[in-house]
Short mmCIF file of C-alpha atoms in Angstrom, two decimals:
data_model
loop_
_atom_site.label_atom_id
_atom_site.label_comp_id
_atom_site.label_asym_id
_atom_site.label_seq_id
_atom_site.Cartn_x
_atom_site.Cartn_y
_atom_site.Cartn_z
CA UNK N 767 0.07 0.04 0.04
CA UNK N 768 1.41 3.43 -0.99
CA UNK N 769 1.69 5.90 1.87
CA UNK N 770 -0.41 8.87 1.38
CA UNK N 771 0.21 12.42 2.60
CA UNK N 772 -1.43 13.98 5.70
CA UNK N 773 -3.25 17.23 5.26
CA UNK N 774 -0.95 19.75 6.89
CA UNK N 775 -1.72 21.35 10.29
CA UNK N 776 -1.55 24.66 8.53
CA UNK N 777 -4.39 23.75 6.22
CA UNK N 778 -6.47 22.44 9.17
CA UNK N 779 -5.75 25.64 11.08
CA UNK N 780 -6.96 27.58 7.98
CA UNK N 781 -10.20 25.65 8.03
CA UNK N 782 -10.64 26.35 11.81
CA UNK N 783 -10.27 30.10 10.91
CA UNK N 784 -13.04 29.75 8.36
CA UNK N 785 -15.21 28.23 11.03
CA UNK N 786 -14.75 31.26 13.16
CA UNK N 787 -15.57 33.42 10.18
CA UNK N 788 -18.73 31.73 9.40
CA UNK N 789 -19.71 31.84 13.05
CA UNK N 790 -19.50 35.71 12.91
CA UNK N 791 -21.56 36.13 9.74
CA UNK N 792 -25.04 37.65 10.35
CA UNK N 793 -26.56 35.55 7.44
CA UNK N 794 -25.17 32.16 8.49
CA UNK N 795 -27.56 29.39 9.11
CA UNK N 796 -28.62 28.84 12.60
CA UNK N 797 -29.49 25.13 12.33
CA UNK N 798 -28.59 22.16 10.15
CA UNK N 799 -29.87 18.75 9.36
CA UNK N 800 -27.60 15.92 7.94
CA UNK N 801 -29.08 12.99 5.84
CA UNK N 802 -26.44 10.38 5.97
CA UNK N 803 -26.84 7.55 3.27
CA UNK N 804 -24.88 4.23 2.90
CA UNK N 805 -22.26 2.68 5.10
CA UNK N 806 -20.74 3.25 8.43
CA UNK N 807 -17.83 5.18 6.73
CA UNK N 808 -20.56 7.69 5.76
CA UNK N 809 -21.96 7.75 9.31
CA UNK N 810 -18.47 8.60 10.60
CA UNK N 811 -18.01 11.30 8.04
CA UNK N 812 -21.32 12.82 9.09
CA UNK N 813 -20.14 13.06 12.72
CA UNK N 814 -17.19 15.16 11.44
CA UNK N 815 -19.61 17.32 9.24
CA UNK N 816 -21.68 17.90 12.43
CA UNK N 817 -18.72 18.90 14.48
CA UNK N 818 -17.56 21.42 11.79
CA UNK N 819 -21.15 22.74 11.55
CA UNK N 820 -21.50 23.19 15.32
CA UNK N 821 -18.19 25.03 15.51
CA UNK N 822 -19.64 27.29 12.81
CA UNK N 823 -22.28 28.28 15.31
CA UNK N 824 -25.16 26.12 14.01
CA UNK N 825 -27.25 23.78 16.21
CA UNK N 826 -28.61 20.41 15.07
CA UNK N 827 -32.28 20.42 13.85
CA UNK N 828 -33.97 16.95 14.04
CA UNK N 829 -36.77 17.96 11.62
CA UNK N 830 -35.36 18.30 8.08
CA UNK N 831 -37.89 20.82 6.84
CA UNK N 832 -37.16 23.16 9.74
CA UNK N 833 -33.32 23.26 9.17
CA UNK N 834 -31.55 26.28 7.77
CA UNK N 835 -28.91 24.09 6.11
CA UNK N 836 -29.55 20.69 4.79
CA UNK N 837 -26.70 18.42 3.83
CA UNK N 838 -26.84 15.06 1.95
CA UNK N 839 -23.91 12.83 2.60
CA UNK N 840 -24.55 10.46 -0.41
CA UNK N 841 -23.71 6.84 -1.29
CA UNK N 842 -23.42 5.46 -4.88
CA UNK N 843 -22.47 1.83 -4.41
CA UNK N 844 -25.79 0.67 -5.80
CA UNK N 845 -28.02 2.45 -8.32
CA UNK N 846 -31.01 2.82 -6.01
CA UNK N 847 -28.96 4.66 -3.44
CA UNK N 848 -27.90 7.15 -6.18
CA UNK N 849 -31.60 7.50 -7.20
CA UNK N 850 -32.82 8.04 -3.69
CA UNK N 851 -30.28 10.77 -3.19
CA UNK N 852 -31.07 12.66 -6.39
CA UNK N 853 -34.82 12.23 -5.75
CA UNK N 854 -34.32 13.83 -2.32
CA UNK N 855 -32.27 16.74 -3.71
CA UNK N 856 -35.02 17.35 -6.30
CA UNK N 857 -37.61 17.62 -3.54
CA UNK N 858 -35.49 20.28 -1.88
CA UNK N 859 -36.03 22.59 -4.84
CA UNK N 860 -39.67 23.01 -3.84
CA UNK N 861 -38.69 23.53 -0.18
CA UNK N 862 -36.32 26.23 -1.26
CA UNK N 863 -39.14 28.12 -2.96
CA UNK N 864 -40.73 28.40 0.39
CA UNK N 865 -37.46 29.09 2.28
CA UNK N 866 -35.23 30.92 -0.21
CA UNK N 867 -32.61 31.39 2.54
CA UNK N 868 -32.14 27.48 2.91
CA UNK N 869 -28.69 26.39 2.06
CA UNK N 870 -28.54 22.94 0.24
CA UNK N 871 -25.20 21.03 0.35
CA UNK N 872 -24.58 17.67 -1.31
CA UNK N 873 -21.35 15.57 -0.68
CA UNK N 874 -20.17 12.12 -0.38
CA UNK N 875 -19.52 9.33 -2.78
CA UNK N 876 -22.14 10.30 -5.44
CA UNK N 877 -20.67 13.58 -6.05
CA UNK N 878 -17.27 11.97 -6.39
CA UNK N 879 -18.45 10.05 -9.49
CA UNK N 880 -16.97 11.23 -12.84
CA UNK N 881 -19.10 13.85 -14.35
CA UNK N 882 -21.72 13.91 -11.53
CA UNK N 883 -20.64 17.36 -10.08
CA UNK N 884 -20.90 19.06 -13.62
CA UNK N 885 -24.26 17.39 -14.08
CA UNK N 886 -25.66 18.66 -10.83
CA UNK N 887 -24.37 22.09 -11.38
CA UNK N 888 -26.12 22.25 -14.67
CA UNK N 889 -29.43 20.36 -13.88
CA UNK N 890 -29.82 21.57 -10.19
CA UNK N 891 -28.63 25.24 -9.95
CA UNK N 892 -30.64 25.56 -6.72
CA UNK N 893 -27.92 23.46 -4.90
CA UNK N 894 -25.60 25.87 -2.96
CA UNK N 895 -22.63 23.57 -2.32
CA UNK N 896 -21.38 20.31 -4.16
CA UNK N 897 -18.21 18.78 -2.72
CA UNK N 898 -16.45 15.34 -3.02
CA UNK N 899 -15.15 12.80 -0.56
CA UNK N 900 -11.47 14.00 -0.89
CA UNK N 901 -12.20 17.63 0.21
CA UNK N 902 -14.59 17.09 3.18
CA UNK N 903 -12.22 18.85 5.49
CA UNK N 904 -12.76 22.07 3.38
CA UNK N 905 -16.37 22.30 4.16
CA UNK N 906 -16.04 25.47 6.41
CA UNK N 907 -14.23 27.27 3.64
CA UNK N 908 -16.93 26.43 1.14
CA UNK N 909 -19.76 27.31 3.41
CA UNK N 910 -18.05 30.74 3.86
CA UNK N 911 -17.74 31.16 0.16
CA UNK N 912 -21.46 30.48 -0.40
CA UNK N 913 -22.42 32.85 2.26
CA UNK N 914 -20.03 35.74 1.24
CA UNK N 915 -19.98 35.31 -2.55
CA UNK N 916 -23.71 34.52 -2.65
CA UNK N 917 -23.44 32.06 -5.36
CA UNK N 918 -23.23 28.21 -5.57
CA UNK N 919 -19.87 26.55 -5.03
CA UNK N 920 -18.92 23.23 -6.77
CA UNK N 921 -15.57 21.86 -5.69
CA UNK N 922 -14.72 18.19 -6.33
CA UNK N 923 -11.00 17.09 -6.12
CA UNK N 924 -10.02 14.49 -8.79
CA UNK N 925 -7.21 12.95 -6.61
CA UNK N 926 -6.75 9.74 -4.53
CA UNK N 927 -7.00 11.81 -1.24
CA UNK N 928 -5.09 12.42 1.80
CA UNK N 929 -5.19 11.29 5.38
CA UNK N 930 -6.99 14.02 7.43
CA UNK N 931 -6.42 14.31 11.15
CA UNK N 932 -7.90 16.70 13.75
CA UNK N 933 -11.33 17.35 12.25
CA UNK N 934 -14.03 18.41 14.75
CA UNK N 935 -16.75 15.78 15.47
CA UNK N 936 -20.03 15.27 17.14
CA UNK N 937 -20.41 11.74 18.08
CA UNK N 938 -23.57 10.07 17.73
CA UNK N 939 -22.94 8.55 21.22
CA UNK N 940 -19.76 7.98 23.30
CA UNK N 941 -20.39 4.42 24.42
CA UNK N 942 -20.38 2.68 21.11
CA UNK N 943 -18.54 4.59 18.31
CA UNK N 944 -16.62 4.47 15.08
CA UNK N 945 -12.84 4.84 14.49
CA UNK N 946 -11.59 5.13 10.95
CA UNK N 947 -8.30 3.35 10.44
CA UNK N 948 -7.84 3.55 6.62
CA UNK N 949 -9.58 5.00 3.57
CA UNK N 950 -10.04 3.77 -0.06
CA UNK N 951 -9.60 0.58 -1.79
CA UNK N 952 -7.06 -1.02 -4.15
CA UNK N 953 -9.04 -4.12 -5.17
CA UNK N 954 -10.94 -2.90 -8.16
CA UNK N 955 -13.53 -5.67 -8.09
CA UNK N 956 -15.10 -5.35 -11.42
CA UNK N 957 -18.66 -4.45 -10.06
CA UNK N 958 -17.50 -1.90 -7.42
CA UNK N 959 -17.17 1.90 -7.83
CA UNK N 960 -15.45 2.52 -4.26
CA UNK N 961 -11.87 2.88 -5.63
CA UNK N 962 -13.07 5.54 -8.07
CA UNK N 963 -15.04 7.65 -5.49
CA UNK N 964 -13.10 6.81 -2.27
CA UNK N 965 -9.62 6.69 -3.88
CA UNK N 966 -6.78 4.35 -3.44
CA UNK N 967 -5.89 2.77 0.02
CA UNK N 968 -4.30 5.00 2.58
CA UNK N 969 -3.73 4.16 6.27
CA UNK N 970 -3.72 6.29 9.35
CA UNK N 971 -0.59 6.08 11.49
CA UNK N 972 -1.07 3.62 14.35
CA UNK N 973 -0.18 6.24 16.99
CA UNK N 974 -3.04 8.50 15.66
CA UNK N 975 -5.56 5.52 15.68
CA UNK N 976 -4.28 4.62 19.28
CA UNK N 977 -4.48 8.14 20.56
CA UNK N 978 -8.15 8.40 19.25
CA UNK N 979 -9.08 5.23 20.97
CA UNK N 980 -7.64 6.35 24.23
CA UNK N 981 -9.57 9.53 23.99
CA UNK N 982 -12.71 7.79 23.32
CA UNK N 983 -12.04 5.46 26.27
CA UNK N 984 -11.56 8.49 28.56
CA UNK N 985 -14.90 9.74 27.29
CA UNK N 986 -16.76 6.48 28.21
CA UNK N 987 -16.40 4.32 25.10
CA UNK N 988 -17.42 0.62 25.86
CA UNK N 989 -17.35 -0.42 22.32
CA UNK N 990 -15.35 0.70 19.17
CA UNK N 991 -15.88 -0.27 15.64
CA UNK N 992 -12.70 0.01 13.50
CA UNK N 993 -13.55 1.13 9.91
CA UNK N 994 -12.20 0.88 6.53
CA UNK N 995 -13.12 -0.24 3.03
CA UNK N 996 -10.85 -3.10 3.52
CA UNK N 997 -9.45 -2.91 7.11
CA UNK N 998 -7.29 -6.16 6.77
CA UNK N 999 -5.18 -4.58 4.31
CA UNK N 1000 -4.34 -1.74 6.79
CA UNK N 1001 -0.53 -0.98 6.58
CA UNK N 1002 -0.14 2.16 8.85
CA UNK N 1003 3.53 3.03 9.41
CA UNK N 1004 4.37 -0.49 8.23
CA UNK N 1005 2.26 -2.16 10.84
CA UNK N 1006 -0.25 -4.81 9.75
CA UNK N 1007 -3.83 -4.85 11.00
CA UNK N 1008 -3.40 -7.72 13.36
CA UNK N 1009 -0.58 -5.76 15.12
CA UNK N 1010 -2.90 -2.77 15.33
CA UNK N 1011 -5.54 -5.02 16.96
CA UNK N 1012 -3.26 -6.36 19.54
CA UNK N 1013 -2.25 -2.65 20.51
CA UNK N 1014 -5.83 -1.66 20.83
CA UNK N 1015 -6.77 -4.78 22.85
CA UNK N 1016 -4.20 -3.90 25.48
CA UNK N 1017 -6.06 -0.58 26.21
CA UNK N 1018 -8.90 -2.45 27.79
CA UNK N 1019 -11.82 -1.18 25.86
CA UNK N 1020 -14.37 -3.78 26.63
CA UNK N 1021 -15.41 -4.51 22.94
CA UNK N 1022 -13.56 -4.16 19.63
CA UNK N 1023 -15.16 -4.87 16.36
CA UNK N 1024 -14.27 -4.12 12.78
CA UNK N 1025 -15.36 -3.98 9.16
CA UNK N 1026 -15.14 -4.61 6.33
CA UNK N 1027 -12.76 -7.34 5.50
CA UNK N 1028 -11.76 -8.91 2.07
CA UNK N 1029 -11.31 -12.68 2.21
CA UNK N 1030 -8.02 -12.45 0.24
CA UNK N 1031 -6.32 -10.32 2.98
CA UNK N 1032 -7.42 -12.45 5.99
CA UNK N 1033 -4.17 -13.33 7.45
CA UNK N 1034 -3.01 -16.23 9.72
CA UNK N 1035 -2.37 -13.54 12.36
CA UNK N 1036 -5.73 -11.94 12.15
CA UNK N 1037 -7.26 -15.40 12.32
CA UNK N 1038 -5.31 -16.19 15.61
CA UNK N 1039 -6.31 -12.89 17.01
CA UNK N 1040 -9.86 -14.17 17.32
CA UNK N 1041 -8.62 -16.80 19.61
CA UNK N 1042 -6.29 -14.74 21.64
CA UNK N 1043 -7.65 -11.16 22.13
CA UNK N 1044 -9.81 -10.69 25.06
CA UNK N 1045 -11.73 -7.75 23.79
CA UNK N 1046 -12.20 -8.66 20.24
CA UNK N 1047 -15.80 -9.70 19.70
CA UNK N 1048 -16.67 -13.04 18.03
CA UNK N 1049 -18.14 -11.38 15.04
CA UNK N 1050 -16.72 -11.04 11.46
CA UNK N 1051 -18.38 -9.46 8.34
CA UNK N 1052 -16.64 -11.38 5.35
CA UNK N 1053 -18.20 -10.67 2.07
CA UNK N 1054 -18.15 -13.69 -0.27
CA UNK N 1055 -20.22 -12.28 -3.08
CA UNK N 1056 -20.57 -15.61 -4.86
CA UNK N 1057 -20.10 -19.36 -4.36
CA UNK N 1058 -18.92 -19.95 -7.91
CA UNK N 1059 -15.20 -19.82 -8.78
CA UNK N 1060 -16.02 -18.56 -12.37
CA UNK N 1061 -18.26 -15.68 -10.99
CA UNK N 1062 -15.61 -14.82 -8.49
CA UNK N 1063 -12.88 -14.76 -11.23
CA UNK N 1064 -15.05 -12.35 -13.25
CA UNK N 1065 -15.64 -10.22 -10.30
CA UNK N 1066 -11.85 -9.98 -9.74
CA UNK N 1067 -12.11 -11.18 -6.08
CA UNK N 1068 -8.78 -13.07 -5.95
CA UNK N 1069 -9.94 -16.01 -4.08
CA UNK N 1070 -11.84 -19.40 -4.63
CA UNK N 1071 -14.67 -20.86 -2.98
CA UNK N 1072 -12.58 -23.39 -1.31
CA UNK N 1073 -10.11 -20.73 -0.03
CA UNK N 1074 -13.13 -18.93 1.50
CA UNK N 1075 -14.51 -22.28 3.08
CA UNK N 1076 -11.11 -22.97 4.51
CA UNK N 1077 -11.12 -19.42 6.28
CA UNK N 1078 -14.49 -20.20 7.72
CA UNK N 1079 -13.17 -23.52 9.13
CA UNK N 1080 -10.07 -21.90 10.45
CA UNK N 1081 -11.97 -19.01 12.10
CA UNK N 1082 -14.24 -21.58 13.82
CA UNK N 1083 -11.41 -23.60 14.95
CA UNK N 1084 -10.09 -20.78 17.01
CA UNK N 1085 -13.44 -19.26 17.92
CA UNK N 1086 -16.24 -21.80 17.75
CA UNK N 1087 -18.86 -19.10 18.72
CA UNK N 1088 -17.92 -16.71 15.97
CA UNK N 1089 -20.88 -15.16 14.17
CA UNK N 1090 -20.30 -14.61 10.48
CA UNK N 1091 -22.26 -12.32 8.10
CA UNK N 1092 -21.52 -11.60 4.40
CA UNK N 1093 -22.60 -9.83 1.26
CA UNK N 1094 -23.87 -11.79 -1.79
CA UNK N 1095 -24.66 -10.51 -5.28
CA UNK N 1096 -27.14 -12.34 -7.33
CA UNK N 1097 -27.38 -12.07 -11.26
CA UNK N 1098 -23.85 -10.97 -11.92
CA UNK N 1099 -23.56 -10.68 -15.72
CA UNK N 1100 -23.33 -14.22 -17.19
CA UNK N 1101 -24.28 -16.03 -13.96
CA UNK N 1102 -25.82 -19.35 -14.88
CA UNK N 1103 -28.48 -21.35 -12.79
CA UNK N 1104 -25.72 -23.80 -11.82
CA UNK N 1105 -23.42 -20.84 -10.58
CA UNK N 1106 -26.24 -19.45 -8.60
CA UNK N 1107 -26.93 -22.96 -7.14
CA UNK N 1108 -23.16 -23.05 -6.01
CA UNK N 1109 -23.86 -19.80 -4.12
CA UNK N 1110 -26.96 -21.46 -2.36
CA UNK N 1111 -24.89 -24.49 -1.45
CA UNK N 1112 -22.13 -22.29 0.06
CA UNK N 1113 -24.74 -20.44 2.18
CA UNK N 1114 -25.98 -23.86 3.34
CA UNK N 1115 -22.39 -24.95 4.36
CA UNK N 1116 -21.33 -21.64 5.97
CA UNK N 1117 -24.61 -20.99 7.73
CA UNK N 1118 -24.16 -17.19 8.00
CA UNK N 1119 -25.75 -15.42 10.86
CA UNK N 1120 -27.14 -12.95 8.28
CA UNK N 1121 -26.34 -12.00 4.72
CA UNK N 1122 -26.89 -8.80 2.88
CA UNK N 1123 -28.21 -9.92 -0.56
CA UNK N 1124 -28.36 -7.63 -3.77
CA UNK N 1125 -29.15 -8.06 -7.41
CA UNK N 1126 -26.32 -6.93 -9.49
CA UNK N 1127 -26.45 -3.13 -10.03
CA UNK N 1128 -24.17 -1.90 -12.96
CA UNK N 1129 -22.15 1.10 -12.06
CA UNK N 1130 -20.95 3.37 -14.89
CA UNK N 1131 -17.17 3.39 -14.99
CA UNK N 1132 -16.70 -0.19 -13.73
CA UNK N 1133 -15.63 -3.14 -15.78
CA UNK N 1134 -18.67 -5.20 -15.00
CA UNK N 1135 -20.99 -2.39 -16.50
CA UNK N 1136 -19.71 -3.38 -19.79
CA UNK N 1137 -20.20 -7.14 -19.58
CA UNK N 1138 -22.96 -8.72 -21.56
CA UNK N 1139 -25.77 -9.65 -19.45
CA UNK N 1140 -28.71 -11.65 -20.96
CA UNK N 1141 -30.37 -13.07 -17.76
CA UNK N 1142 -33.86 -11.52 -17.42
CA UNK N 1143 -34.53 -9.48 -14.38
CA UNK N 1144 -37.44 -11.68 -13.56
CA UNK N 1145 -34.97 -14.62 -13.24
CA UNK N 1146 -32.68 -12.76 -11.15
CA UNK N 1147 -35.61 -11.80 -8.81
CA UNK N 1148 -36.78 -15.30 -8.53
CA UNK N 1149 -33.18 -16.44 -7.72
CA UNK N 1150 -32.67 -13.61 -4.89
CA UNK N 1151 -35.87 -14.65 -3.43
CA UNK N 1152 -34.82 -18.22 -3.12
CA UNK N 1153 -31.60 -16.99 -1.55
CA UNK N 1154 -33.39 -14.75 0.90
CA UNK N 1155 -35.83 -17.43 1.96
CA UNK N 1156 -33.02 -19.92 2.71
CA UNK N 1157 -30.88 -17.37 4.46
CA UNK N 1158 -33.70 -16.19 6.55
CA UNK N 1159 -34.41 -19.91 7.65
CA UNK N 1160 -30.74 -20.35 8.57
CA UNK N 1161 -30.91 -16.98 10.56
CA UNK N 1162 -33.85 -18.10 12.39
CA UNK N 1163 -32.46 -21.33 13.26
CA UNK N 1164 -29.34 -19.66 14.47
CA UNK N 1165 -31.21 -17.21 16.66
CA UNK N 1166 -33.35 -19.97 18.10
CA UNK N 1167 -30.23 -21.86 19.22
CA UNK N 1168 -29.38 -18.89 21.39
CA UNK N 1169 -32.48 -19.37 23.67
CA UNK N 1170 -31.63 -20.19 27.08
CA UNK N 1171 -28.03 -18.70 26.80
CA UNK N 1172 -26.96 -16.05 29.23
CA UNK N 1173 -25.52 -13.06 27.33
CA UNK N 1174 -23.80 -9.84 28.10
CA UNK N 1175 -25.56 -7.04 26.20
CA UNK N 1176 -24.45 -3.51 25.64
CA UNK N 1177 -27.71 -1.51 25.86
CA UNK N 1178 -27.98 0.82 22.85
CA UNK N 1179 -31.33 2.42 22.85
CA UNK N 1180 -34.95 2.34 23.94
CA UNK N 1181 -36.96 -0.14 21.57
CA UNK N 1182 -38.88 1.83 18.89
CA UNK N 1183 -41.69 -0.66 19.20
CA UNK N 1184 -42.09 -0.83 23.00
CA UNK N 1185 -41.13 2.07 25.22
CA UNK N 1186 -40.88 -0.30 28.20
CA UNK N 1187 -38.02 -2.13 26.57
CA UNK N 1188 -34.39 -1.54 25.51
CA UNK N 1189 -32.17 -3.10 23.01
CA UNK N 1190 -28.44 -3.89 22.52
CA UNK N 1191 -26.06 -6.49 21.03
CA UNK N 1192 -24.50 -9.60 22.34
CA UNK N 1193 -20.82 -10.14 21.71
CA UNK N 1194 -21.71 -12.10 18.63
CA UNK N 1195 -23.72 -9.07 17.35
CA UNK N 1196 -27.23 -10.37 17.79
CA UNK N 1197 -29.85 -7.77 18.80
CA UNK N 1198 -31.59 -8.43 22.04
CA UNK N 1199 -34.67 -6.57 23.36
CA UNK N 1200 -35.58 -6.87 27.01
CA UNK N 1201 -37.54 -4.96 29.70
CA UNK N 1202 -35.83 -1.75 30.87
CA UNK N 1203 -35.65 2.00 30.45
CA UNK N 1204 -33.35 4.74 29.17
CA UNK N 1205 -31.25 4.62 32.35
CA UNK N 1206 -29.66 1.48 30.97
CA UNK N 1207 -28.29 3.01 27.72
CA UNK N 1208 -24.58 2.78 27.40
CA UNK N 1209 -24.32 0.22 30.14
CA UNK N 1210 -23.80 -3.63 30.22
CA UNK N 1211 -26.57 -5.97 31.21
CA UNK N 1212 -26.59 -9.81 31.75
CA UNK N 1213 -29.54 -11.14 29.89
CA UNK N 1214 -31.25 -14.58 29.68
CA UNK N 1215 -32.44 -15.22 26.14
CA UNK N 1216 -36.02 -16.35 26.41
CA UNK N 1217 -37.27 -16.38 22.73
CA UNK N 1218 -36.21 -15.64 19.20
CA UNK N 1219 -37.99 -13.72 16.39
CA UNK N 1220 -36.96 -13.48 12.88
CA UNK N 1221 -34.30 -10.84 13.23
CA UNK N 1222 -33.91 -10.29 16.94
CA UNK N 1223 -33.85 -11.99 20.41
CA UNK N 1224 -36.00 -11.44 23.44
CA UNK N 1225 -34.54 -11.82 26.98
CA UNK N 1226 -34.95 -10.94 30.64
CA UNK N 1227 -32.29 -9.14 32.71
CA UNK N 1228 -30.44 -10.99 35.25
CA UNK N 1229 -27.91 -8.51 36.41
CA UNK N 1230 -26.47 -4.97 35.53
CA UNK N 1231 -22.94 -3.91 35.71
CA UNK N 1232 -22.44 -0.70 37.49
#
């Protein structure tokens, strides 16, 4: 992995000065609302965006229509995510007719697509600010320019990006939180647009990651999720991902998780870590995408079905209780019925706790978008429904096997369906709801699992850790 430059402290100080300038402007927005789409990386970016907007003197507004600044942090991994973002942006045109002072900002992966920013500038002139993934840290400067120059700003940097340290943040919560360890991807799977919109792989220095984890621990973090497009190719300061995990484990934060991993980079050392590290949770998201070697080859995934299954066997040998989840694409160009059946049989053999399944979505600019594809959409729909039905049955069997177990749950929130219940995750990542109130949020509870639904568990509290 090529090391990438770090945005200078001088540049970050320059952006802090713009925050102060915006705060003093009489016409600055008083409130903001962020719509975050897509992955956990976007959620973490939205925390930085919120931190910058707060330092510009704005307050968070939970009702989108009542905000003075609305920002969409977009995703483009699948076509429907892009269509949803554009549909929402078009709707804002009508809102701006009622609120002409409304500032509309659009950033994230969608705007980084080749030609997208120019198209938006031409077709959606009512948008005040369009920026890309690589220049998020310049948001204060762009907001200042919009307010002072009183004209739209469109700035998308066509580079691989830099590592940014020291951005403000407003965490969604302090007990379970995200830590970016790397950005971008070098894999160039033929169906995936991520390397084109997030750039090439670049890792943070391990000392910077450790320092952030220590600070979060001091602020009450009970769980951290290490994030990257491909975390197990991390090479910060020459250190491998497993080395970083061992260092973080020694800090004593109760729970460590990470995502997302690429099977080709799952090292022996990382597998061993699941059997050795006290605080590394028995949960791994390991996208397989297909159970067919030929489809995997055309996807440019660099592993075989047997290699993937061997990884699963080795993981379960060191951590028998590990919960595995995956991503699976159905209807990749040229996929035959036999190749789809191979995916089904892999799902049967591995028995994922859950799988996120998608019909292939061609993304302009990727190799697979040019592949011939003569499989009717109706056939793809029938196949994915077969896959969903089988995976749901396996997931239900897995959850039912948890009934009677005693699990430690980190309480995350009051249940949206039952105000007298709270919910949180087990070490394996299963969601459990049980009677309780908001005072439990952010704390650990020992829970006996009493029943299983299709996607969640129910339980009763046995004891609470003070």
